[in-house]
Short mmCIF file of C-alpha atoms in Angstrom, two decimals:
data_model
loop_
_atom_site.label_atom_id
_atom_site.label_comp_id
_atom_site.label_asym_id
_atom_site.label_seq_id
_atom_site.Cartn_x
_atom_site.Cartn_y
_atom_site.Cartn_z
CA UNK A 24 -67.32 189.19 88.69
CA UNK A 25 -69.32 191.97 90.29
CA UNK A 26 -69.98 195.09 88.25
CA UNK A 27 -71.99 198.22 88.89
CA UNK A 28 -72.54 200.25 85.73
CA UNK A 29 -74.10 203.68 86.02
CA UNK A 30 -75.95 205.80 83.51
CA UNK A 31 -74.27 208.62 81.66
CA UNK A 32 -73.72 212.21 82.64
CA UNK A 33 -76.61 214.63 82.83
CA UNK A 34 -77.00 218.38 82.49
CA UNK A 35 -80.05 219.81 84.19
CA UNK A 36 -81.45 223.23 84.88
CA UNK A 37 -81.99 224.40 88.42
CA UNK A 38 -85.34 223.19 89.73
CA UNK A 39 -85.42 220.09 87.56
CA UNK A 40 -85.05 216.45 88.62
CA UNK A 41 -82.47 213.83 87.70
CA UNK A 42 -82.66 210.06 87.88
CA UNK A 43 -79.42 208.09 87.90
CA UNK A 44 -79.37 204.35 87.35
CA UNK A 45 -76.94 201.70 88.58
CA UNK A 46 -77.07 198.27 86.92
CA UNK A 47 -75.68 195.45 89.01
CA UNK A 48 -74.34 192.18 87.67
CA UNK A 49 -72.25 189.23 88.81
CA UNK A 50 -74.08 188.58 92.07
CA UNK A 51 -77.57 188.10 93.49
CA UNK A 52 -78.98 191.62 93.40
CA UNK A 53 -81.25 191.19 96.42
CA UNK A 54 -78.45 189.94 98.68
CA UNK A 55 -76.65 193.24 99.22
CA UNK A 56 -77.71 196.80 99.98
CA UNK A 57 -76.92 199.67 97.63
CA UNK A 58 -75.66 203.00 98.91
CA UNK A 59 -75.50 206.29 97.04
CA UNK A 60 -72.61 208.70 97.66
CA UNK A 61 -71.89 211.97 95.95
CA UNK A 62 -68.78 214.09 95.51
CA UNK A 63 -68.90 217.75 94.54
CA UNK A 64 -66.00 219.05 92.43
CA UNK A 65 -62.84 219.14 94.51
CA UNK A 66 -64.71 218.04 97.63
CA UNK A 67 -65.01 214.93 99.77
CA UNK A 68 -67.48 212.07 99.81
CA UNK A 69 -71.03 212.60 101.07
CA UNK A 70 -73.40 209.77 101.96
CA UNK A 71 -76.91 210.25 100.57
CA UNK A 72 -78.72 207.10 101.63
CA UNK A 73 -79.07 203.42 101.04
CA UNK A 74 -81.68 200.93 99.90
CA UNK A 75 -82.25 197.26 100.46
CA UNK A 76 -83.09 195.66 97.10
CA UNK A 77 -84.67 192.69 98.86
CA UNK A 78 -87.55 194.67 100.38
CA UNK A 79 -87.20 198.17 98.90
CA UNK A 80 -86.70 199.82 102.28
CA UNK A 81 -84.62 202.99 102.00
CA UNK A 82 -82.87 205.19 104.54
CA UNK A 83 -81.94 208.72 103.54
CA UNK A 84 -79.51 211.21 105.00
CA UNK A 85 -81.42 213.96 106.76
CA UNK A 86 -79.98 216.54 104.38
CA UNK A 87 -81.76 214.92 101.43
CA UNK A 88 -85.03 213.90 103.08
CA UNK A 89 -87.97 214.96 100.94
CA UNK A 90 -85.82 215.58 97.89
CA UNK A 91 -84.41 212.14 97.11
CA UNK A 92 -86.01 208.81 96.28
CA UNK A 93 -84.08 205.56 95.92
CA UNK A 94 -85.70 202.58 94.26
CA UNK A 95 -84.72 199.23 92.84
CA UNK A 96 -86.06 196.96 90.11
CA UNK A 97 -85.45 193.34 91.05
CA UNK A 98 -86.38 192.10 87.60
CA UNK A 99 -83.54 194.01 85.93
CA UNK A 100 -81.07 194.35 88.81
CA UNK A 101 -81.06 198.13 88.55
CA UNK A 102 -80.99 200.64 91.39
CA UNK A 103 -82.16 204.20 90.86
CA UNK A 104 -81.56 207.47 92.65
CA UNK A 105 -83.82 210.42 91.86
CA UNK A 106 -82.97 213.87 93.16
CA UNK A 107 -85.55 216.66 92.76
CA UNK A 108 -85.52 220.44 92.94
CA UNK A 109 -81.93 220.55 91.77
CA UNK A 110 -79.71 223.43 92.80
CA UNK A 111 -76.30 224.48 91.56
CA UNK A 112 -74.66 222.95 94.63
CA UNK A 113 -76.04 219.54 93.59
CA UNK A 114 -73.45 219.53 90.81
CA UNK A 115 -71.41 216.47 91.67
CA UNK A 116 -70.37 212.99 90.68
CA UNK A 117 -72.90 210.50 92.03
CA UNK A 118 -71.74 206.97 92.89
CA UNK A 119 -73.61 203.80 93.72
CA UNK A 120 -71.81 201.24 95.88
CA UNK A 121 -72.59 197.71 97.02
CA UNK A 122 -72.64 196.84 100.67
CA UNK A 123 -70.04 194.21 101.50
CA UNK A 124 -71.52 191.06 103.06
CA UNK A 125 -71.97 191.27 106.81
CA UNK A 126 -69.88 194.44 107.13
CA UNK A 127 -70.53 198.14 107.31
CA UNK A 128 -68.57 198.97 104.19
CA UNK A 129 -68.85 199.09 100.41
CA UNK A 130 -66.81 196.70 98.29
CA UNK A 131 -67.83 197.53 94.72
CA UNK A 132 -68.52 200.94 93.26
CA UNK A 133 -70.05 202.23 90.08
CA UNK A 134 -67.95 204.39 87.81
CA UNK A 135 -69.81 207.53 88.81
CA UNK A 136 -72.27 209.81 87.03
CA UNK A 137 -71.58 213.50 86.68
CA UNK A 138 -74.68 215.62 87.18
CA UNK A 139 -74.25 219.25 86.25
CA UNK A 140 -76.87 221.73 87.36
CA UNK A 141 -76.94 225.01 85.51
CA UNK A 142 -78.59 228.10 86.86
CA UNK B 7 -67.71 220.32 108.02
CA UNK B 8 -67.30 216.56 108.15
CA UNK B 9 -68.46 214.53 111.14
CA UNK B 10 -65.21 212.54 111.13
CA UNK B 11 -62.01 214.55 111.27
CA UNK B 12 -59.01 213.74 109.10
CA UNK B 13 -55.91 215.82 108.40
CA UNK B 14 -56.30 217.42 104.97
CA UNK B 15 -52.85 216.33 103.88
CA UNK B 16 -50.06 213.88 104.67
CA UNK B 17 -46.76 213.13 103.02
CA UNK B 18 -43.83 210.78 103.10
CA UNK B 19 -40.88 209.58 101.08
CA UNK B 20 -40.70 206.19 99.37
CA UNK B 21 -40.18 203.39 101.86
CA UNK B 22 -41.43 205.40 104.82
CA UNK B 23 -44.39 204.58 107.03
CA UNK B 24 -47.25 207.08 107.06
CA UNK B 25 -50.28 207.18 109.34
CA UNK B 26 -53.56 208.96 108.64
CA UNK B 27 -55.87 209.61 111.57
CA UNK B 28 -59.65 209.71 111.71
CA UNK B 29 -61.30 211.17 114.80
CA UNK B 30 -64.95 210.76 115.66
CA UNK B 31 -67.23 210.40 118.65
CA UNK B 32 -69.05 207.84 120.76
CA UNK B 33 -71.98 207.77 118.32
CA UNK B 34 -69.88 206.74 115.33
CA UNK B 35 -66.35 205.35 115.67
CA UNK B 36 -66.83 204.74 119.38
CA UNK B 37 -69.62 202.23 118.76
CA UNK B 38 -69.28 201.12 115.13
CA UNK B 39 -66.65 199.81 112.78
CA UNK B 40 -64.52 201.95 110.49
CA UNK B 41 -63.74 201.46 106.82
CA UNK B 42 -61.14 203.20 104.67
CA UNK B 43 -61.23 204.07 100.97
CA UNK B 44 -58.55 205.05 98.49
CA UNK B 45 -59.45 207.34 95.61
CA UNK B 46 -57.39 208.42 92.63
CA UNK B 47 -58.39 211.55 90.67
CA UNK B 48 -61.30 210.93 88.35
CA UNK B 49 -61.99 207.42 89.62
CA UNK B 50 -64.37 205.79 92.08
CA UNK B 51 -63.26 205.09 95.64
CA UNK B 52 -61.82 201.65 96.39
CA UNK B 53 -62.28 199.72 99.63
CA UNK B 54 -58.97 199.47 101.45
CA UNK B 55 -59.89 198.43 105.00
CA UNK B 56 -63.18 197.22 106.48
CA UNK B 57 -64.26 196.29 110.01
CA UNK B 58 -61.46 198.48 111.44
CA UNK B 59 -58.54 196.32 110.39
CA UNK B 60 -59.53 193.82 107.73
CA UNK B 61 -58.10 193.94 104.22
CA UNK B 62 -60.12 192.81 101.20
CA UNK B 63 -58.36 190.31 99.00
CA UNK B 64 -55.95 192.05 96.66
CA UNK B 65 -55.08 194.90 99.02
CA UNK B 66 -51.37 194.76 99.88
CA UNK B 67 -50.48 194.07 103.50
CA UNK B 68 -48.60 197.38 103.49
CA UNK B 69 -52.00 198.86 104.35
CA UNK B 70 -53.30 198.33 107.88
CA UNK B 71 -56.06 199.78 109.99
CA UNK B 72 -56.59 200.22 113.69
CA UNK B 73 -59.18 201.64 116.05
CA UNK B 74 -59.01 202.81 119.64
CA UNK B 75 -61.92 204.45 121.41
CA UNK B 76 -63.33 207.17 119.17
CA UNK B 77 -60.37 207.31 116.78
CA UNK B 78 -59.08 205.20 113.96
CA UNK B 79 -55.96 205.20 111.86
CA UNK B 80 -54.76 203.97 108.51
CA UNK B 81 -51.09 203.07 108.27
CA UNK B 82 -49.19 202.64 105.05
CA UNK B 83 -45.76 201.08 105.34
CA UNK B 84 -43.13 200.86 102.61
CA UNK B 85 -44.66 203.90 100.94
CA UNK B 86 -44.69 203.78 97.14
CA UNK B 87 -45.29 206.47 94.56
CA UNK B 88 -48.49 204.74 93.46
CA UNK B 89 -49.93 205.27 96.94
CA UNK B 90 -50.34 208.96 96.16
CA UNK B 91 -54.12 209.38 96.38
CA UNK B 92 -56.94 210.66 98.57
CA UNK B 93 -57.95 208.55 101.58
CA UNK B 94 -61.32 208.61 103.35
CA UNK B 95 -62.57 207.01 106.54
CA UNK B 96 -66.23 206.15 107.10
CA UNK B 97 -68.41 204.85 109.92
CA UNK B 98 -72.08 204.46 110.81
CA UNK B 99 -73.41 207.13 113.16
CA UNK B 100 -76.07 206.01 115.63
CA UNK B 101 -77.29 209.55 116.32
CA UNK B 102 -77.58 210.58 112.67
CA UNK B 103 -78.86 207.14 111.61
CA UNK B 104 -76.55 207.17 108.63
CA UNK B 105 -73.01 206.83 107.44
CA UNK B 106 -70.53 209.63 107.90
CA UNK B 107 -67.22 210.29 106.17
CA UNK B 108 -64.03 212.02 107.06
CA UNK B 109 -63.13 215.03 104.93
CA UNK B 110 -60.39 213.09 103.20
CA UNK B 111 -56.60 213.18 103.35
CA UNK B 112 -54.47 213.87 100.31
CA UNK B 113 -51.34 211.75 100.52
CA UNK B 114 -48.27 213.02 98.67
CA UNK B 115 -45.25 210.83 98.08
CA UNK B 116 -42.26 213.13 97.96
#
């Protein structure tokens, strides 16, 4: 069965960087894209970008351009999302999600990683 | 401000049918498919509907999706107390070159 397991919560100071990991299992890692979505406390879902593990090509939401980098490691089946120059409004739960085959949707999600940015 | 517009709240009594709307534009819903997600507090979203009206295996047929023009809707029939959750719509936006979400609808079962 498909599982996406994310790294644990992080507390960072404003201006620092955070790197969240998402380990995939139960399917061929390079067959499906990985999207990153975040959710600030009490707020809705916000799409950050996605990456194709097969070729490493990433597409970022304009809001995060220049501040986010998404990568994958095919040898371990892990996707990473690094966010730099953290601000207090980056405090959120960050989710990775797998693209469902041949659809524009996400069928499996990680459990979420809480990133807290203190000022 | 979300690109897709959903009502912030909806409610119904057990057994009722409830509909949640999702309004967009020609660059997103008007030209791409819509998916719906259910989220309980403290948990990750779960795929409920994909490709406008398709249910993943395991999702009860009480949940259905539809799309017309630049709007979509999620219908829940035979409402149950365990349906109380937040619901989000999503679609690809050709102008923004990325996915966009609705602001979410909190469903209360009275």
